[in-house]
């Protein structure tokens, strides 16, 4: 231990949680409720100790779940048939469905306010779908962090984790640096939980993650699943000055059914009817109209406002409309513009670390929860997780997976305590990690990590690369990503803040490669994944999960697994191809 302290500041705990936002705080609180004596440490690049971390603090304050009087089995069936297209883990999906309301109710014991009616029932939007959406305090993480302090959870803020530490095959902690003073930190733990979000390639201005969790798990040898489903079509709006406002989820919440070319509603032309939040076919409609030269396409806010002062979506949830109007007042969102132009866009959600029903990864003593493993859990199936087609499930996904992860971690700590295990850190490996981490500061010259990030974004933002695919275009995008990756050892920075960008640039090149290599393997169209060269869904050949991991030679290793339909209650229709 003395030698380790010569290399950095050492922290020890029974449970280490990397990521202190909604899922990480849920896991910490759940583990402490299982056993108050557990020593739980949460670390985050932001200020998790005050609840100022992650995406949850930037929500519209909506959470969806299976409501009172709703049949959870209908929720399972809808997800299978209309969203996940039977690539779901039906056991995990059912567990979430039957426990979602109870988990949401438990948030109130942590000081999180959820809107209720005078009779005590949740105030919710009653959708024509098998779930409801309620209002939840956007500052929920502040209350959860306060409760965590009361429970004795410890925090280390402003730490960028760069690599997991292993003893043989077992993860025994992690290491990283402080983003303001550059001090090197070594964390030793019995159980480590990844809870630090998805890979969004830093494209969108809100709800953005840079995928460090994916890089940490991959380098540790964890398996990934469903990487090819981690991108969804949306749109960006254009203002009068020609500026593009990207990734505001406008397609999901406002313009979804109100996009017009001249006087024709192109959303209803291609995909008629009312849809559950974002719909891949409607998004494809916008893209196909542009290909035909039908532009500009505009959102008509007059049509939007004619439907009950907030469109069909807000007809079901007037509180959501009030919250969105507040965003207009604060951030200038164009609710007072009667018509404005939009262009097709992409929002990525690569969170494909494979986990089981207890949120355990394929690496011993490593768990992954929340967005970072949402797709890898296979609960959502053929759609980015949390499923974009159910608006408001981001928070449900986080608290559900955090609850299961906290329970599993607490049980695993007790199991490990019965075994004669030590934590042996290979000092030469730790020295290598430390030197590689700070190398960009030591180089005399080089390129900025932001240049590499911008190059990756050129491959991960275009609709016709990510959302509507073809073999040739995907190869073009992959070439861009691999070219960016070839420059990682040339990065040069001058401060610790930009050193974080080096870690993120490496994670983004990895995420892009995972996405495109698995996307080229799956030769069909399914869910949010549309291929022009394989336009039909192919259950006969592709009722499979694609699994990828780092091989012993450092190269990616791919294989497929049949979805175990023989273990599940629901099967695809026999007449489907």
Coordinates of C-alpha atoms in Angstrom, one line a residue:
X1 CA 0.0 0.0 0.0
X2 CA 2.9 2.4 0.7
X3 CA 4.1 2.0 -2.8
X4 CA 0.7 2.9 -4.1
X5 CA 0.6 6.0 -2.0
X6 CA 3.8 7.0 -3.6
X7 CA 2.0 7.0 -6.9
X8 CA -1.2 8.9 -5.9
X9 CA -4.0 9.4 -3.4
X10 CA -5.5 6.1 -2.3
X11 CA -9.1 5.6 -1.5
X12 CA -10.6 2.3 -0.2
X13 CA -14.3 1.3 0.0
X14 CA -16.4 -1.8 -0.3
X15 CA -18.5 -0.4 -3.2
X16 CA -17.1 2.2 -5.7
X17 CA -19.7 3.9 -7.9
X18 CA -18.3 5.7 -10.9
X19 CA -20.9 8.3 -11.8
X20 CA -23.0 10.2 -9.3
X21 CA -26.1 11.1 -11.2
X22 CA -29.5 9.5 -11.1
X23 CA -28.5 5.8 -11.4
X24 CA -25.4 6.1 -9.4
X25 CA -27.2 7.8 -6.5
X26 CA -30.0 5.3 -6.7
X27 CA -27.5 2.4 -6.4
X28 CA -25.7 4.1 -3.5
X29 CA -29.0 4.7 -1.6
X30 CA -30.3 1.2 -2.3
X31 CA -27.0 -0.5 -1.2
X32 CA -27.1 1.5 2.1
X33 CA -30.7 0.6 2.7
X34 CA -29.8 -3.1 2.2
X35 CA -26.9 -2.7 4.7
X36 CA -26.3 0.5 6.5
X37 CA -22.8 -0.6 7.5
X38 CA -21.5 -0.8 3.9
X39 CA -18.8 1.7 2.9
X40 CA -20.0 3.2 -0.3
X41 CA -17.9 5.8 -2.3
X42 CA -19.3 7.8 -5.2
X43 CA -16.9 9.6 -7.6
X44 CA -17.8 11.8 -10.5
X45 CA -16.1 14.3 -12.9
X46 CA -18.8 16.9 -11.8
X47 CA -20.1 17.7 -8.3
X48 CA -22.1 14.7 -7.5
X49 CA -22.0 15.4 -3.7
X50 CA -24.4 18.3 -4.4
X51 CA -26.5 16.5 -7.0
X52 CA -25.0 18.5 -9.8
X53 CA -24.0 15.7 -12.2
X54 CA -25.3 13.8 -15.2
X55 CA -28.3 14.3 -17.4
X56 CA -31.1 14.1 -14.8
X57 CA -30.6 17.7 -13.7
X58 CA -31.4 18.8 -17.3
X59 CA -34.7 17.0 -17.8
X60 CA -38.2 18.5 -18.4
X61 CA -39.3 16.8 -15.2
X62 CA -41.2 13.9 -16.6
X63 CA -41.1 10.2 -15.7
X64 CA -43.0 7.4 -17.3
X65 CA -44.0 4.1 -15.7
X66 CA -46.8 1.5 -15.6
X67 CA -49.6 3.3 -13.9
X68 CA -52.2 2.3 -11.3
X69 CA -54.8 0.1 -13.0
X70 CA -52.6 -0.5 -16.0
X71 CA -51.7 -4.1 -16.9
X72 CA -47.9 -4.6 -16.9
X73 CA -48.2 -7.4 -19.3
X74 CA -49.6 -5.0 -21.9
X75 CA -46.5 -2.9 -21.4
X76 CA -44.4 -5.9 -22.1
X77 CA -46.2 -6.8 -25.2
X78 CA -46.2 -3.3 -26.6
X79 CA -42.5 -3.0 -26.1
X80 CA -41.9 -6.3 -27.8
X81 CA -44.1 -5.7 -30.9
X82 CA -43.8 -1.9 -31.4
X83 CA -40.4 -0.9 -30.0
X84 CA -37.9 -3.7 -29.5
X85 CA -39.1 -6.1 -32.2
X86 CA -38.5 -9.2 -30.0
X87 CA -34.8 -8.5 -29.5
X88 CA -35.7 -7.8 -25.8
X89 CA -34.7 -9.7 -22.8
X90 CA -38.3 -10.4 -21.9
X91 CA -37.5 -11.4 -18.3
X92 CA -35.8 -8.1 -17.5
X93 CA -38.5 -6.2 -19.4
X94 CA -41.2 -7.9 -17.3
X95 CA -39.4 -7.2 -14.0
X96 CA -39.2 -3.5 -14.9
X97 CA -42.9 -3.4 -15.9
X98 CA -44.2 -5.0 -12.7
X99 CA -42.0 -3.0 -10.4
X100 CA -41.8 0.4 -12.1
X101 CA -44.5 2.1 -10.1
X102 CA -43.2 0.8 -6.8
X103 CA -39.7 2.0 -7.6
X104 CA -41.1 5.5 -8.6
X105 CA -43.0 5.7 -5.3
X106 CA -39.8 4.9 -3.4
X107 CA -38.1 8.0 -4.8
X108 CA -40.4 10.0 -2.5
X109 CA -38.7 8.5 0.6
X110 CA -35.5 10.1 -0.6
X111 CA -37.1 13.6 -0.7
X112 CA -37.9 13.6 -4.4
X113 CA -41.3 15.3 -5.1
X114 CA -43.6 13.7 -7.6
X115 CA -46.9 15.4 -8.6
X116 CA -49.9 14.0 -6.9
X117 CA -53.6 14.9 -7.1
X118 CA -55.7 15.9 -4.1
X119 CA -56.8 12.3 -3.6
X120 CA -53.2 11.2 -3.3
X121 CA -52.9 9.5 -6.6
X122 CA -50.1 10.4 -9.0
X123 CA -51.0 13.2 -11.4
X124 CA -50.3 11.6 -14.7
X125 CA -51.0 11.8 -18.4
X126 CA -53.2 8.9 -19.4
X127 CA -51.8 7.9 -22.7
X128 CA -53.5 5.7 -25.3
X129 CA -50.6 3.4 -24.5
X130 CA -49.9 1.0 -21.6
X131 CA -48.0 3.5 -19.5
X132 CA -48.5 6.9 -17.9
X133 CA -46.2 10.0 -17.5
X134 CA -46.0 12.0 -14.3
X135 CA -44.2 15.2 -13.2
X136 CA -41.1 14.8 -11.1
X137 CA -38.8 17.4 -9.6
X138 CA -36.1 18.3 -12.1
X139 CA -33.8 18.8 -9.1
X140 CA -34.3 15.2 -7.9
X141 CA -30.5 14.5 -7.7
X142 CA -30.0 17.3 -5.2
X143 CA -32.5 15.6 -2.9
X144 CA -31.0 12.2 -3.5
X145 CA -27.5 13.5 -2.8
X146 CA -28.6 15.0 0.5
X147 CA -30.2 11.7 1.5
X148 CA -27.0 9.9 0.5
X149 CA -25.0 12.1 2.9
X150 CA -27.5 11.3 5.6
X151 CA -26.9 7.6 4.9
X152 CA -23.1 8.0 5.2
X153 CA -22.2 7.7 1.5
X154 CA -18.9 9.3 0.7
X155 CA -18.1 11.4 -2.3
X156 CA -15.0 12.3 -4.3
X157 CA -15.9 15.1 -6.8
X158 CA -14.1 16.3 -9.9
X159 CA -12.3 13.0 -10.7
X160 CA -12.0 11.8 -14.3
X161 CA -11.6 8.0 -14.2
X162 CA -9.3 6.8 -16.9
X163 CA -9.0 3.0 -16.3
X164 CA -10.3 0.2 -14.2
X165 CA -7.9 -1.8 -12.1
X166 CA -7.8 -5.6 -12.1
X167 CA -6.4 -8.4 -10.1
X168 CA -6.4 -11.2 -12.7
X169 CA -9.8 -11.2 -14.2
X170 CA -11.5 -9.4 -11.2
X171 CA -12.0 -5.6 -11.1
X172 CA -10.7 -4.2 -7.9
X173 CA -11.2 -0.5 -8.4
X174 CA -10.1 2.3 -10.7
X175 CA -7.8 5.2 -11.1
X176 CA -8.0 8.7 -12.5
X177 CA -7.0 12.4 -11.9
X178 CA -8.5 15.5 -10.4
X179 CA -9.7 17.8 -13.1
X180 CA -8.6 21.0 -11.4
X181 CA -5.3 20.2 -9.7
X182 CA -4.2 17.1 -11.6
X183 CA -3.6 14.9 -8.6
X184 CA -3.6 11.1 -9.4
X185 CA -6.2 9.1 -7.5
X186 CA -6.3 5.3 -6.9
X187 CA -9.6 3.7 -5.8
X188 CA -9.7 0.1 -4.4
X189 CA -13.0 -1.6 -3.9
X190 CA -14.6 -5.0 -3.5
X191 CA -17.3 -4.1 -6.1
X192 CA -17.2 -1.4 -8.8
X193 CA -20.3 0.0 -10.5
X194 CA -20.2 2.0 -13.7
X195 CA -22.9 4.6 -13.8
X196 CA -21.4 7.4 -15.9
X197 CA -23.7 7.6 -18.9
X198 CA -23.8 6.9 -22.6
X199 CA -21.8 7.9 -25.6
X200 CA -23.4 10.8 -27.4
X201 CA -20.3 12.1 -29.2
X202 CA -20.7 15.5 -27.7
X203 CA -23.1 16.4 -30.5
X204 CA -26.2 17.6 -28.6
X205 CA -26.2 20.7 -26.3
X206 CA -28.2 18.9 -23.6
X207 CA -28.4 15.3 -22.3
X208 CA -24.9 14.7 -23.6
X209 CA -22.5 12.0 -22.6
X210 CA -19.0 11.3 -23.9
X211 CA -19.0 7.5 -23.4
X212 CA -16.1 7.2 -20.9
X213 CA -18.0 4.3 -19.3
X214 CA -18.0 2.4 -22.6
X215 CA -14.2 2.8 -22.9
X216 CA -13.6 1.7 -19.3
X217 CA -15.7 -1.4 -19.6
X218 CA -14.2 -2.3 -23.0
X219 CA -10.6 -2.0 -21.9
X220 CA -11.4 -4.2 -18.9
X221 CA -12.6 -6.9 -21.2
X222 CA -16.4 -6.6 -20.7
X223 CA -18.8 -7.8 -23.5
X224 CA -21.0 -5.4 -25.4
X225 CA -24.4 -6.1 -26.9
X226 CA -26.7 -4.2 -29.3
X227 CA -24.1 -1.5 -30.3
X228 CA -25.8 -1.2 -33.7
X229 CA -29.0 0.1 -32.2
X230 CA -27.4 3.1 -30.5
X231 CA -28.5 5.9 -32.8
X232 CA -31.9 7.5 -33.6
X233 CA -33.2 10.0 -36.1
X234 CA -34.5 13.4 -35.0
X235 CA -34.2 16.9 -36.4
X236 CA -32.4 20.2 -35.9
X237 CA -34.1 23.6 -36.3
X238 CA -32.7 26.5 -38.3
X239 CA -33.3 30.1 -37.2
X240 CA -33.6 33.2 -39.3
X241 CA -29.8 33.8 -39.2
X242 CA -29.2 30.3 -40.5
X243 CA -27.9 28.9 -37.1
X244 CA -28.6 25.3 -36.4
X245 CA -30.0 24.2 -33.0
X246 CA -29.2 20.5 -32.8
X247 CA -30.4 17.8 -30.5
X248 CA -33.3 19.5 -28.8
X249 CA -35.5 16.4 -29.2
X250 CA -38.1 18.5 -31.0
X251 CA -39.1 15.7 -33.2
X252 CA -40.1 13.6 -30.2
X253 CA -42.1 16.2 -28.4
X254 CA -43.4 18.9 -30.6
X255 CA -42.8 18.7 -34.3
X256 CA -43.4 15.0 -34.7
X257 CA -46.8 15.3 -36.3
X258 CA -46.5 18.9 -37.5
X259 CA -43.8 18.8 -40.2
X260 CA -44.9 20.3 -43.5
X261 CA -43.6 20.6 -47.0
X262 CA -45.8 23.4 -48.5
X263 CA -49.3 22.4 -47.2
X264 CA -48.6 18.7 -47.0
X265 CA -48.0 17.0 -43.6
X266 CA -45.1 14.8 -44.4
X267 CA -45.1 13.0 -41.0
X268 CA -48.7 11.8 -41.5
X269 CA -48.0 11.1 -45.2
X270 CA -45.3 8.5 -44.4
X271 CA -46.5 7.3 -41.0
X272 CA -50.2 8.2 -40.2
X273 CA -51.7 8.1 -36.8
X274 CA -50.6 9.1 -33.3
X275 CA -47.3 7.7 -32.2
X276 CA -45.5 7.1 -28.9
X277 CA -43.0 9.8 -28.8
X278 CA -40.3 9.4 -31.4
X279 CA -41.0 7.1 -34.3
X280 CA -38.3 5.8 -36.7
X281 CA -40.6 5.7 -39.7
X282 CA -41.7 9.3 -39.2
X283 CA -38.0 10.3 -38.8
X284 CA -37.3 8.4 -42.0
X285 CA -40.1 10.4 -43.7
X286 CA -38.2 13.7 -43.2
X287 CA -35.0 12.2 -44.5
X288 CA -36.7 10.8 -47.6
X289 CA -38.5 14.0 -48.4
X290 CA -35.2 15.8 -48.4
X291 CA -33.8 13.2 -50.7
X292 CA -36.6 14.0 -53.1
X293 CA -35.7 17.7 -53.1
X294 CA -38.8 18.6 -51.0
X295 CA -37.4 21.4 -48.8
X296 CA -37.5 23.4 -46.8
X297 CA -39.6 21.4 -44.4
X298 CA -41.1 23.4 -41.6
X299 CA -42.8 23.0 -38.3
X300 CA -46.1 24.8 -38.3
X301 CA -46.7 26.0 -34.8
X302 CA -50.2 27.2 -35.7
X303 CA -51.2 23.6 -36.3
X304 CA -49.4 22.6 -33.2
X305 CA -51.3 25.1 -31.0
X306 CA -54.7 24.3 -32.6
X307 CA -54.7 21.0 -30.8
X308 CA -55.6 22.0 -27.3
X309 CA -52.9 24.7 -26.8
X310 CA -50.0 22.3 -27.2
X311 CA -50.4 19.6 -29.8
X312 CA -51.7 16.1 -29.3
X313 CA -48.8 15.2 -27.0
X314 CA -49.5 18.1 -24.6
X315 CA -53.2 17.4 -24.8
X316 CA -52.4 14.4 -22.6
X317 CA -50.0 16.3 -20.4
X318 CA -50.6 20.0 -19.9
X319 CA -48.0 20.1 -17.1
X320 CA -45.4 19.1 -19.7
X321 CA -46.5 22.0 -21.9
X322 CA -46.0 24.4 -19.0
X323 CA -42.5 23.1 -18.4
X324 CA -41.6 23.4 -22.0
X325 CA -42.9 27.0 -22.1
X326 CA -40.6 27.7 -19.2
X327 CA -37.7 26.4 -21.3
X328 CA -38.8 28.9 -24.0
X329 CA -38.7 31.8 -21.4
X330 CA -35.3 30.7 -20.1
X331 CA -33.5 29.4 -23.2
X332 CA -35.3 31.0 -26.2
X333 CA -36.9 27.9 -27.5
X334 CA -39.1 29.2 -30.4
X335 CA -42.6 28.6 -29.2
X336 CA -43.6 32.1 -30.4
X337 CA -42.3 31.4 -33.9
X338 CA -45.3 30.4 -36.0
X339 CA -43.2 28.5 -38.6
X340 CA -39.5 27.5 -38.6
X341 CA -37.3 25.3 -40.8
X342 CA -35.9 21.9 -39.7
X343 CA -33.3 19.5 -41.1
X344 CA -32.8 15.8 -40.4
X345 CA -30.5 15.0 -37.5
X346 CA -29.2 12.3 -35.3
X347 CA -29.1 11.7 -31.5
X348 CA -26.7 8.9 -30.4
X349 CA -27.2 6.8 -27.3
X350 CA -24.4 4.2 -27.2
X351 CA -24.8 2.5 -23.9
X352 CA -24.1 -1.1 -24.8
X353 CA -22.2 -2.7 -21.9
X354 CA -23.7 -6.2 -21.5
X355 CA -25.3 -6.8 -18.2
X356 CA -27.4 -9.6 -16.6
X357 CA -30.5 -9.3 -14.5
X358 CA -28.5 -8.1 -11.5
X359 CA -26.7 -5.5 -13.6
X360 CA -23.5 -7.6 -13.5
X361 CA -21.2 -7.4 -16.5
X362 CA -19.2 -10.3 -17.9
X363 CA -16.2 -9.2 -15.8
X364 CA -16.1 -10.3 -12.2
X365 CA -17.0 -7.7 -9.6
X366 CA -17.9 -5.1 -12.2
X367 CA -21.5 -3.9 -12.5
X368 CA -23.0 -1.3 -15.0
X369 CA -26.2 0.6 -14.5
X370 CA -28.3 3.3 -16.1
X371 CA -27.7 4.7 -19.6
X372 CA -24.2 3.1 -19.9
X373 CA -25.8 -0.4 -20.1
X374 CA -29.3 0.4 -21.1
X375 CA -28.9 -1.2 -24.6
X376 CA -26.6 -3.8 -23.4
X377 CA -29.2 -5.1 -21.0
X378 CA -31.3 -6.0 -24.0
X379 CA -34.4 -4.9 -22.1
X380 CA -35.2 -2.3 -24.8
X381 CA -34.5 -4.5 -27.8
X382 CA -34.0 -2.9 -31.2
X383 CA -33.9 0.7 -30.0
X384 CA -31.6 3.1 -28.2
X385 CA -32.0 2.7 -24.5
X386 CA -33.8 4.1 -22.7
X387 CA -36.4 3.6 -25.5
X388 CA -36.9 7.0 -27.2
X389 CA -40.4 5.9 -28.2
X390 CA -41.5 6.2 -24.6
X391 CA -40.8 9.7 -23.6
X392 CA -39.9 10.0 -19.9
X393 CA -38.4 6.5 -19.5
X394 CA -34.9 7.9 -19.1
X395 CA -35.4 8.5 -15.4
X396 CA -37.3 5.3 -15.0
X397 CA -34.4 3.4 -16.7
X398 CA -31.9 5.0 -14.3
X399 CA -33.7 4.4 -11.0
X400 CA -34.7 0.8 -12.1
X401 CA -31.2 -0.2 -13.1
X402 CA -29.7 1.7 -10.1
X403 CA -32.0 -0.2 -7.7
X404 CA -31.1 -3.6 -9.1
X405 CA -27.4 -2.7 -9.2
X406 CA -27.4 -1.5 -5.6
X407 CA -29.1 -4.6 -4.4
X408 CA -26.7 -6.8 -6.3
X409 CA -23.6 -4.9 -5.1
X410 CA -24.7 -5.2 -1.5
X411 CA -25.2 -9.0 -1.8
X412 CA -21.9 -9.4 -3.7
X413 CA -19.9 -7.6 -1.0
X414 CA -21.2 -10.1 1.6
X415 CA -20.3 -13.0 -0.7
X416 CA -16.8 -11.7 -1.2
X417 CA -16.3 -11.2 2.5
X418 CA -16.5 -15.0 2.9
X419 CA -13.6 -15.6 0.5
X420 CA -9.9 -15.3 1.1
X421 CA -9.3 -12.5 -1.5
X422 CA -6.8 -9.7 -1.6
X423 CA -6.5 -6.8 -3.9
X424 CA -3.1 -7.0 -5.7
X425 CA -2.4 -4.0 -7.9
X426 CA 0.3 -4.5 -10.5
X427 CA 2.4 -1.5 -9.9
X428 CA 4.0 -1.6 -13.4
X429 CA 0.5 -1.5 -15.0
X430 CA -0.5 1.4 -12.7
X431 CA 2.7 3.2 -13.7
X432 CA 1.9 2.7 -17.4
X433 CA -1.6 4.0 -16.9
X434 CA -0.4 7.1 -15.1
X435 CA 2.3 7.9 -17.7
X436 CA -0.1 7.4 -20.6
X437 CA -2.8 9.6 -18.9
X438 CA -0.5 12.6 -18.5
X439 CA 1.5 12.1 -21.8
X440 CA -0.5 14.7 -23.7
X441 CA 0.7 17.3 -21.2
X442 CA 4.3 16.2 -21.6
X443 CA 4.5 16.3 -25.4
X444 CA 6.2 19.3 -26.9
X445 CA 3.7 19.5 -29.8
X446 CA 0.8 17.7 -31.3
X447 CA -2.9 18.1 -32.2
X448 CA -5.8 19.1 -30.1
X449 CA -8.2 16.4 -28.8
X450 CA -11.0 18.7 -29.9
X451 CA -9.9 18.3 -33.5
X452 CA -10.2 14.5 -33.1
X453 CA -13.6 14.9 -31.5
X454 CA -14.8 17.1 -34.4
X455 CA -13.5 14.5 -36.9
X456 CA -15.5 11.8 -35.1
X457 CA -18.6 14.0 -35.1
X458 CA -18.3 14.2 -38.9
X459 CA -18.9 10.4 -38.9
X460 CA -21.5 10.3 -36.1
X461 CA -23.9 13.2 -36.9
X462 CA -25.1 12.7 -40.5
X463 CA -28.4 10.9 -40.9
X464 CA -27.3 8.9 -43.9
X465 CA -24.4 7.5 -41.9
X466 CA -26.1 6.7 -38.6
X467 CA -29.8 6.4 -39.1
X468 CA -30.6 5.4 -42.7
X469 CA -27.6 3.2 -43.6
X470 CA -26.0 1.5 -46.5
X471 CA -22.8 -0.6 -46.6
X472 CA -20.8 2.0 -48.6
X473 CA -21.8 4.9 -46.5
X474 CA -21.1 3.1 -43.3
X475 CA -17.6 2.1 -44.6
X476 CA -17.0 5.8 -45.3
X477 CA -18.0 6.7 -41.8
X478 CA -15.9 3.9 -40.3
X479 CA -12.9 5.1 -42.3
X480 CA -13.3 8.6 -40.8
X481 CA -13.5 7.1 -37.2
X482 CA -10.4 4.9 -37.7
X483 CA -8.5 7.8 -39.2
X484 CA -9.3 9.9 -36.1
X485 CA -8.2 7.0 -33.8
X486 CA -4.9 6.8 -35.6
X487 CA -4.1 10.3 -34.2
X488 CA -4.8 9.6 -30.5
X489 CA -1.1 9.3 -29.6
X490 CA -0.4 12.7 -31.1
X491 CA -2.7 14.7 -28.8
X492 CA -1.2 17.7 -27.0
X493 CA -2.9 19.7 -24.3
X494 CA -1.8 22.4 -21.8
X495 CA -4.2 22.0 -18.9
X496 CA -6.1 19.3 -17.0
X497 CA -9.5 20.5 -18.3
X498 CA -8.3 19.7 -21.9
X499 CA -6.7 16.5 -20.6
X500 CA -10.3 15.3 -20.0
X501 CA -11.0 15.8 -23.7
X502 CA -8.2 13.4 -24.5
X503 CA -10.0 10.7 -22.5
X504 CA -13.2 11.6 -24.2
X505 CA -11.7 11.6 -27.7
X506 CA -10.4 8.1 -27.2
X507 CA -13.8 7.0 -26.0
X508 CA -15.5 8.5 -29.0
X509 CA -13.3 6.7 -31.5
X510 CA -14.0 3.5 -29.7
X511 CA -17.8 4.1 -29.7
X512 CA -17.8 5.0 -33.4
X513 CA -16.0 1.8 -34.3
X514 CA -18.2 -0.4 -32.2
X515 CA -21.3 1.2 -33.8
X516 CA -20.3 0.9 -37.4
X517 CA -18.7 -2.6 -37.2
X518 CA -21.7 -4.1 -35.6
X519 CA -24.1 -2.1 -37.9
X520 CA -22.4 -3.6 -41.0
X521 CA -22.8 -7.1 -39.5
X522 CA -26.6 -6.8 -39.2
X523 CA -27.9 -7.2 -42.7
X524 CA -31.6 -6.2 -42.1
X525 CA -33.7 -3.3 -41.0
X526 CA -35.2 -3.3 -37.5
X527 CA -36.5 -0.7 -35.1
X528 CA -34.4 2.5 -35.2
X529 CA -32.0 0.9 -37.6
X530 CA -32.9 1.2 -41.2
X531 CA -30.7 -0.1 -44.1
X532 CA -31.4 0.8 -47.7
X533 CA -29.5 -2.2 -48.9
X534 CA -31.4 -4.6 -46.6
X535 CA -34.8 -2.9 -46.2
X536 CA -36.7 -5.8 -44.7
X537 CA -36.8 -7.2 -41.2
X538 CA -35.3 -10.8 -41.2
X539 CA -36.4 -12.8 -38.2
X540 CA -35.1 -16.0 -39.7
X541 CA -31.5 -14.9 -39.9
X542 CA -31.3 -12.0 -37.5
X543 CA -33.3 -12.9 -34.4
X544 CA -29.8 -12.6 -32.8
X545 CA -27.8 -10.4 -30.5
X546 CA -24.4 -9.2 -31.8
X547 CA -21.8 -9.5 -29.0
X548 CA -18.4 -7.8 -29.2
X549 CA -15.4 -7.6 -26.8
X550 CA -11.7 -6.8 -26.8
X551 CA -9.7 -9.9 -27.8
X552 CA -6.4 -11.0 -26.2
X553 CA -4.6 -9.4 -29.2
X554 CA -6.3 -6.1 -28.7
X555 CA -8.6 -6.5 -31.7
X556 CA -12.4 -6.5 -31.6
X557 CA -13.9 -10.0 -31.4
X558 CA -17.5 -10.4 -32.7
X559 CA -20.0 -13.2 -32.4
X560 CA -23.8 -13.6 -32.4
X561 CA -26.2 -15.2 -29.9
X562 CA -29.7 -16.4 -30.8
X563 CA -32.3 -14.6 -28.8
X564 CA -33.5 -17.4 -26.4
X565 CA -37.2 -17.3 -27.5
X566 CA -37.7 -20.8 -26.2
X567 CA -37.3 -19.3 -22.7
X568 CA -39.8 -16.5 -23.3
X569 CA -43.6 -16.2 -23.3
X570 CA -43.9 -14.2 -26.5
X571 CA -42.7 -15.1 -30.0
X572 CA -42.7 -13.1 -33.3
X573 CA -45.8 -13.7 -35.5
X574 CA -45.3 -16.8 -37.6
X575 CA -46.0 -15.0 -40.9
X576 CA -43.3 -12.4 -40.3
X577 CA -40.2 -12.9 -42.4

